[in-house]
Tab-separated table of C-alpha atoms in Angstrom:
chain	number	residue	atom	x	y	z
A	5	UNK	CA	73.918	120.981	57.773
A	6	UNK	CA	76.934	123.266	57.906
A	7	UNK	CA	80.434	121.819	58.397
A	8	UNK	CA	80.849	123.488	61.797
A	9	UNK	CA	77.519	121.997	62.926
A	10	UNK	CA	78.634	118.490	61.859
A	11	UNK	CA	81.901	119.026	63.753
A	12	UNK	CA	79.989	120.008	66.883
A	13	UNK	CA	77.934	116.821	66.679
A	14	UNK	CA	81.069	114.701	66.218
A	15	UNK	CA	82.762	116.306	69.210
A	16	UNK	CA	79.776	115.512	71.388
A	17	UNK	CA	80.119	111.855	70.452
A	18	UNK	CA	83.742	111.705	71.568
A	19	UNK	CA	84.552	110.404	75.082
A	20	UNK	CA	85.510	112.976	77.691
A	21	UNK	CA	89.296	113.483	77.915
A	22	UNK	CA	88.895	113.818	81.695
A	23	UNK	CA	87.189	110.423	81.858
A	24	UNK	CA	89.920	108.879	79.708
A	25	UNK	CA	92.594	110.214	82.063
A	26	UNK	CA	90.666	108.799	85.015
A	27	UNK	CA	90.636	105.402	83.295
A	28	UNK	CA	94.382	105.696	82.747
A	29	UNK	CA	94.896	106.347	86.455
A	30	UNK	CA	92.727	103.341	87.344
A	31	UNK	CA	94.782	101.190	84.963
A	32	UNK	CA	97.969	102.244	86.751
A	33	UNK	CA	96.789	102.093	90.351
A	34	UNK	CA	94.140	99.392	90.079
A	35	UNK	CA	91.951	100.640	92.944
A	36	UNK	CA	89.223	103.278	92.882
A	37	UNK	CA	90.111	104.479	96.396
A	38	UNK	CA	93.726	105.108	95.417
A	39	UNK	CA	92.613	106.890	92.257
A	40	UNK	CA	90.206	109.059	94.263
A	41	UNK	CA	93.004	110.020	96.676
A	42	UNK	CA	95.346	110.817	93.802
A	43	UNK	CA	92.787	112.976	91.976
A	44	UNK	CA	91.322	114.598	95.080
A	45	UNK	CA	87.815	113.220	94.649
A	46	UNK	CA	85.671	110.324	95.901
A	47	UNK	CA	85.331	106.637	95.118
A	48	UNK	CA	81.724	107.283	94.023
A	49	UNK	CA	82.801	109.964	91.572
A	50	UNK	CA	85.445	107.699	90.022
A	51	UNK	CA	82.902	104.896	89.632
A	52	UNK	CA	80.369	107.279	88.077
A	53	UNK	CA	82.913	108.679	85.597
A	54	UNK	CA	84.002	105.189	84.507
A	55	UNK	CA	80.366	104.190	83.979
A	56	UNK	CA	79.839	107.339	81.890
A	57	UNK	CA	82.893	106.487	79.805
A	58	UNK	CA	81.671	102.921	79.297
A	59	UNK	CA	78.319	104.270	78.100
A	60	UNK	CA	80.048	106.678	75.723
A	61	UNK	CA	82.277	103.944	74.286
A	62	UNK	CA	79.513	101.340	74.124
A	63	UNK	CA	81.150	98.686	76.301
A	64	UNK	CA	83.016	97.953	79.516
A	65	UNK	CA	86.535	99.308	79.915
A	66	UNK	CA	87.302	97.506	83.196
A	67	UNK	CA	86.623	94.111	84.683
A	68	UNK	CA	87.181	92.659	88.113
A	69	UNK	CA	89.938	90.086	88.570
A	70	UNK	CA	91.451	88.417	91.646
A	71	UNK	CA	94.149	91.089	91.438
A	72	UNK	CA	91.873	94.150	91.190
A	73	UNK	CA	90.562	96.130	88.233
A	74	UNK	CA	92.018	95.078	84.873
A	75	UNK	CA	91.513	96.554	81.416
A	76	UNK	CA	89.253	94.935	78.841
A	77	UNK	CA	90.260	95.026	75.189
A	78	UNK	CA	88.158	98.168	74.782
A	79	UNK	CA	89.731	99.627	77.908
A	80	UNK	CA	93.241	98.996	76.612
A	81	UNK	CA	92.404	100.887	73.418
A	82	UNK	CA	90.948	103.738	75.465
A	83	UNK	CA	94.078	103.864	77.622
A	84	UNK	CA	96.218	104.290	74.496
A	85	UNK	CA	94.161	107.367	73.659
A	86	UNK	CA	94.472	108.566	77.262
A	87	UNK	CA	98.263	108.187	77.154
A	88	UNK	CA	98.359	110.325	74.018
A	89	UNK	CA	96.310	112.984	75.812
A	90	UNK	CA	98.607	112.800	78.848
A	91	UNK	CA	101.708	113.190	76.691
A	92	UNK	CA	100.212	116.142	74.848
A	93	UNK	CA	99.207	117.854	78.085
A	94	UNK	CA	102.669	117.169	79.494
A	95	UNK	CA	104.272	118.843	76.483
A	96	UNK	CA	101.929	121.813	76.863
A	97	UNK	CA	102.731	122.076	80.559
A	98	UNK	CA	106.441	121.988	79.763
A	99	UNK	CA	105.975	124.678	77.131
A	100	UNK	CA	104.170	126.911	79.605
A	101	UNK	CA	106.965	126.416	82.127
A	102	UNK	CA	109.538	126.910	79.330
A	103	UNK	CA	110.934	123.417	79.986
A	104	UNK	CA	109.516	120.886	77.526
A	105	UNK	CA	111.438	118.045	79.170
A	106	UNK	CA	109.922	118.651	82.620
A	107	UNK	CA	107.761	115.962	84.225
A	108	UNK	CA	104.524	116.723	86.035
A	109	UNK	CA	101.724	114.934	87.823
A	110	UNK	CA	101.808	112.536	90.781
A	111	UNK	CA	103.827	109.350	91.253
A	112	UNK	CA	103.008	106.984	94.136
A	113	UNK	CA	105.845	104.709	95.294
A	114	UNK	CA	105.694	101.973	97.945
A	115	UNK	CA	108.976	100.865	99.482
A	116	UNK	CA	110.493	99.125	102.475
A	117	UNK	CA	111.496	101.619	105.147
A	118	UNK	CA	115.267	100.996	105.197
A	119	UNK	CA	115.780	100.965	101.438
A	120	UNK	CA	113.261	103.775	101.169
A	121	UNK	CA	115.134	106.098	103.501
A	122	UNK	CA	118.659	105.381	102.299
A	123	UNK	CA	118.192	104.975	98.534
A	124	UNK	CA	114.673	105.774	97.343
A	125	UNK	CA	114.266	109.118	99.100
A	126	UNK	CA	117.483	110.694	97.728
A	127	UNK	CA	116.621	109.450	94.227
A	128	UNK	CA	113.111	110.897	94.394
A	129	UNK	CA	114.226	114.220	95.876
A	130	UNK	CA	116.827	114.657	93.134
A	131	UNK	CA	114.236	113.853	90.461
A	132	UNK	CA	111.751	116.305	91.950
A	133	UNK	CA	114.386	119.043	92.106
A	134	UNK	CA	114.922	118.526	88.388
A	135	UNK	CA	111.157	118.522	87.772
A	136	UNK	CA	109.485	120.986	90.182
A	137	UNK	CA	105.995	120.181	88.860
A	138	UNK	CA	106.333	116.507	89.778
A	139	UNK	CA	104.560	115.450	92.983
A	140	UNK	CA	105.590	112.318	94.885
A	141	UNK	CA	103.912	110.161	97.520
A	142	UNK	CA	106.113	107.528	99.189
A	143	UNK	CA	104.492	104.827	101.303
A	144	UNK	CA	106.762	102.813	103.605
A	145	UNK	CA	105.915	99.186	104.363
A	146	UNK	CA	108.025	96.053	104.680
A	147	UNK	CA	106.074	93.612	102.567
A	148	UNK	CA	106.456	91.228	99.672
A	149	UNK	CA	105.366	92.308	96.227
A	150	UNK	CA	101.594	92.600	96.007
A	151	UNK	CA	99.750	90.104	93.832
A	152	UNK	CA	96.807	92.503	93.808
A	153	UNK	CA	96.684	95.920	92.199
A	154	UNK	CA	98.412	97.801	94.990
A	155	UNK	CA	97.206	101.372	94.491
A	156	UNK	CA	100.710	102.629	93.661
A	157	UNK	CA	102.611	103.262	90.436
A	158	UNK	CA	105.785	101.515	91.576
A	159	UNK	CA	106.756	99.088	94.342
A	160	UNK	CA	110.288	98.706	95.715
A	161	UNK	CA	110.543	95.323	97.425
A	162	UNK	CA	113.231	93.012	98.762
A	163	UNK	CA	113.521	89.246	98.669
A	164	UNK	CA	111.940	86.802	96.282
A	165	UNK	CA	109.371	88.037	93.787
A	166	UNK	CA	106.529	85.872	92.532
A	167	UNK	CA	104.182	87.991	90.488
A	168	UNK	CA	102.679	87.223	87.095
A	169	UNK	CA	100.921	90.449	86.147
A	170	UNK	CA	103.793	92.920	86.560
A	171	UNK	CA	107.370	93.463	85.464
A	172	UNK	CA	110.241	93.118	87.924
A	173	UNK	CA	113.363	95.249	87.481
A	174	UNK	CA	116.477	94.231	89.398
A	175	UNK	CA	118.172	97.137	91.196
A	176	UNK	CA	120.856	95.583	93.397
A	177	UNK	CA	121.716	93.040	96.064
A	178	UNK	CA	122.431	93.892	99.670
A	179	UNK	CA	123.363	91.893	102.752
A	180	UNK	CA	121.909	91.171	106.158
A	181	UNK	CA	124.740	90.672	108.634
A	182	UNK	CA	125.161	90.353	112.380
A	183	UNK	CA	126.133	93.449	114.384
A	184	UNK	CA	126.465	94.485	118.019
A	185	UNK	CA	127.155	97.854	119.551
A	186	UNK	CA	130.696	98.590	120.688
A	187	UNK	CA	129.360	99.047	124.228
A	188	UNK	CA	127.608	95.676	124.185
A	189	UNK	CA	130.745	93.982	122.873
A	190	UNK	CA	132.852	95.516	125.649
A	191	UNK	CA	130.393	94.467	128.368
A	192	UNK	CA	129.269	91.028	127.167
A	193	UNK	CA	131.905	89.943	124.684
A	194	UNK	CA	131.129	88.569	121.250
A	195	UNK	CA	130.282	84.996	120.197
A	196	UNK	CA	133.071	82.905	118.696
A	197	UNK	CA	130.726	80.600	116.751
A	198	UNK	CA	127.192	80.801	115.403
A	199	UNK	CA	126.029	78.448	118.150
A	200	UNK	CA	127.300	80.975	120.693
A	201	UNK	CA	124.892	83.583	119.278
A	202	UNK	CA	122.139	81.764	121.176
A	203	UNK	CA	123.703	82.916	124.453
A	204	UNK	CA	122.988	86.554	123.598
A	205	UNK	CA	119.948	88.744	123.192
A	206	UNK	CA	118.873	89.047	119.559
A	207	UNK	CA	117.330	91.973	117.654
A	208	UNK	CA	115.235	91.420	114.522
A	209	UNK	CA	111.801	91.832	112.946
A	210	UNK	CA	108.569	90.723	114.627
A	211	UNK	CA	108.275	87.277	113.087
A	212	UNK	CA	104.483	87.054	113.375
A	213	UNK	CA	104.048	90.295	111.416
A	214	UNK	CA	106.744	89.666	108.832
A	215	UNK	CA	105.721	89.185	105.196
A	216	UNK	CA	109.278	88.880	103.852
A	217	UNK	CA	110.495	85.724	105.571
A	218	UNK	CA	114.117	86.241	104.487
A	219	UNK	CA	114.371	89.250	106.814
A	220	UNK	CA	113.579	87.240	109.936
A	221	UNK	CA	115.673	85.309	112.406
A	222	UNK	CA	113.834	82.012	111.846
A	223	UNK	CA	114.345	81.898	108.078
A	224	UNK	CA	117.825	80.433	108.491
A	225	UNK	CA	118.600	77.330	110.524
A	226	UNK	CA	122.114	78.714	110.987
A	227	UNK	CA	120.968	80.998	113.776
A	228	UNK	CA	120.113	79.379	117.134
A	229	UNK	CA	117.235	80.552	119.318
A	230	UNK	CA	118.432	83.426	121.502
A	231	UNK	CA	118.174	83.761	125.268
A	232	UNK	CA	115.991	86.831	124.739
A	233	UNK	CA	114.755	88.828	121.777
A	234	UNK	CA	113.877	92.402	120.883
A	235	UNK	CA	111.596	92.394	117.860
A	236	UNK	CA	110.303	95.458	116.018
A	237	UNK	CA	108.431	96.035	112.764
A	238	UNK	CA	110.671	99.050	112.021
A	239	UNK	CA	114.256	98.495	110.940
A	240	UNK	CA	115.104	101.903	112.407
A	241	UNK	CA	113.919	100.685	115.822
A	242	UNK	CA	116.067	97.569	115.390
A	243	UNK	CA	119.149	99.639	114.573
A	244	UNK	CA	118.555	101.807	117.638
A	245	UNK	CA	117.945	98.764	119.856
A	246	UNK	CA	121.321	97.323	118.826
A	247	UNK	CA	122.944	100.714	119.399
A	248	UNK	CA	121.463	100.795	122.900
A	249	UNK	CA	122.829	97.343	123.750
A	250	UNK	CA	119.741	95.107	123.394
A	251	UNK	CA	121.874	92.364	121.857
A	252	UNK	CA	123.136	91.168	118.499
A	253	UNK	CA	121.090	92.360	115.541
A	254	UNK	CA	120.407	91.024	112.064
A	255	UNK	CA	120.711	94.318	110.192
A	256	UNK	CA	121.065	95.604	106.606
A	257	UNK	CA	124.727	96.282	105.950
A	258	UNK	CA	124.015	99.581	104.198
A	259	UNK	CA	122.474	101.039	107.369
A	260	UNK	CA	125.322	100.364	109.808
A	261	UNK	CA	128.500	99.228	108.011
A	262	UNK	CA	131.458	101.434	108.865
A	263	UNK	CA	129.720	103.233	111.731
A	264	UNK	CA	131.874	103.315	114.883
A	265	UNK	CA	128.902	102.426	117.128
A	266	UNK	CA	128.516	99.033	115.445
A	267	UNK	CA	130.827	96.021	115.513
A	268	UNK	CA	130.509	93.198	112.942
A	269	UNK	CA	129.809	89.799	114.497
A	270	UNK	CA	131.134	86.601	112.846
A	271	UNK	CA	131.525	88.442	109.564
A	272	UNK	CA	133.283	85.477	107.925
A	273	UNK	CA	130.698	82.936	109.061
A	274	UNK	CA	127.315	84.488	108.335
A	275	UNK	CA	125.634	86.766	105.825
A	276	UNK	CA	122.350	86.686	103.973
A	277	UNK	CA	122.076	88.212	100.489
A	278	UNK	CA	118.789	89.757	99.359
A	279	UNK	CA	117.837	91.412	96.053
A	280	UNK	CA	116.106	94.764	95.709
A	281	UNK	CA	113.487	94.972	92.946
A	282	UNK	CA	111.360	97.658	91.346
A	283	UNK	CA	107.951	96.245	90.367
A	284	UNK	CA	105.360	97.925	88.155
A	285	UNK	CA	102.403	97.038	85.965
A	286	UNK	CA	102.713	97.589	82.194
A	287	UNK	CA	100.416	100.622	82.273
A	288	UNK	CA	102.624	102.292	84.875
A	289	UNK	CA	105.831	101.486	83.014
A	290	UNK	CA	104.557	103.472	80.034
A	291	UNK	CA	104.452	106.572	82.224
A	292	UNK	CA	107.392	108.930	81.623
A	293	UNK	CA	107.391	109.843	85.313
A	294	UNK	CA	107.630	106.201	86.431
A	295	UNK	CA	110.422	105.547	83.938
A	296	UNK	CA	112.239	108.591	85.314
A	297	UNK	CA	111.841	107.302	88.889
A	298	UNK	CA	113.329	103.934	87.915
A	299	UNK	CA	116.234	105.632	86.119
A	300	UNK	CA	116.910	107.823	89.159
A	301	UNK	CA	116.835	104.759	91.443
A	302	UNK	CA	119.314	102.928	89.229
A	303	UNK	CA	121.578	105.968	89.270
A	304	UNK	CA	121.406	106.178	93.073
A	305	UNK	CA	122.148	102.483	93.528
A	306	UNK	CA	125.075	102.608	91.089
A	307	UNK	CA	126.569	105.659	92.783
A	308	UNK	CA	126.429	103.948	96.182
A	309	UNK	CA	127.443	100.436	95.210
A	310	UNK	CA	130.174	100.442	97.835
A	311	UNK	CA	127.642	101.037	100.599
A	312	UNK	CA	125.570	98.062	99.439
A	313	UNK	CA	128.611	95.793	99.324
A	314	UNK	CA	129.464	97.018	102.816
């Protein structure tokens, strides 16, 4: 047999690079549906390609866990090969675009809506402007960090984190404080003590739908039950409700501090400090694009530290 014929046989025995890259995406996102959306295909196709890869490698690359799809030992080795392919293709793409440092591909980020709008969006836009071939999907949801594989590369969450299969990266602290609109203060006056807050309408999250308890009115015994409440799942709706005079609101300082429409209420008597975290699985943290997103977020938070201190 000629050398080129032996080479052809050997190449046919190698796993498909496309299938390896699909496995890498599954390792990062953890859900076939999310992978299918990212790659523009179907759940059935992803499942079929993983089965083909398993057959080619002679064993299972993924196994079910309570938290979603996780890599087997064979799968982890295959992902290392896939990461090498991804890096090589990234270098080639950069060479074609005459910018070898450019990032490409898709990064999916989940974030709370307030932090997402004020900090995450500017950081991601700046990163994308520096890397025009990088695509970004940002999903807004106020939730605690997912114990399951969440279908995203990176989660930005607030409050306590309790997750064992991912790494948490501290970004900053911010404060929830009490605010009223200047019009409300002129018409109704402001409370002189925390007990007096109960004589006013109160604006906050819908308690029954709230996953992050620290954001809600009931989490602290310091705040009395109000005479009436305006609850919304969107922090933007809460800010607008306070602006329109619905009552006193428990709002993130970085969204309203220093704005003339808002008056601090009992600033010396009440505040609630919450941390902001970036959370990612190990496979995602090895992605250059995810690392770049985290670096851009840190830069944004550092540049606007005064706003967070509020």
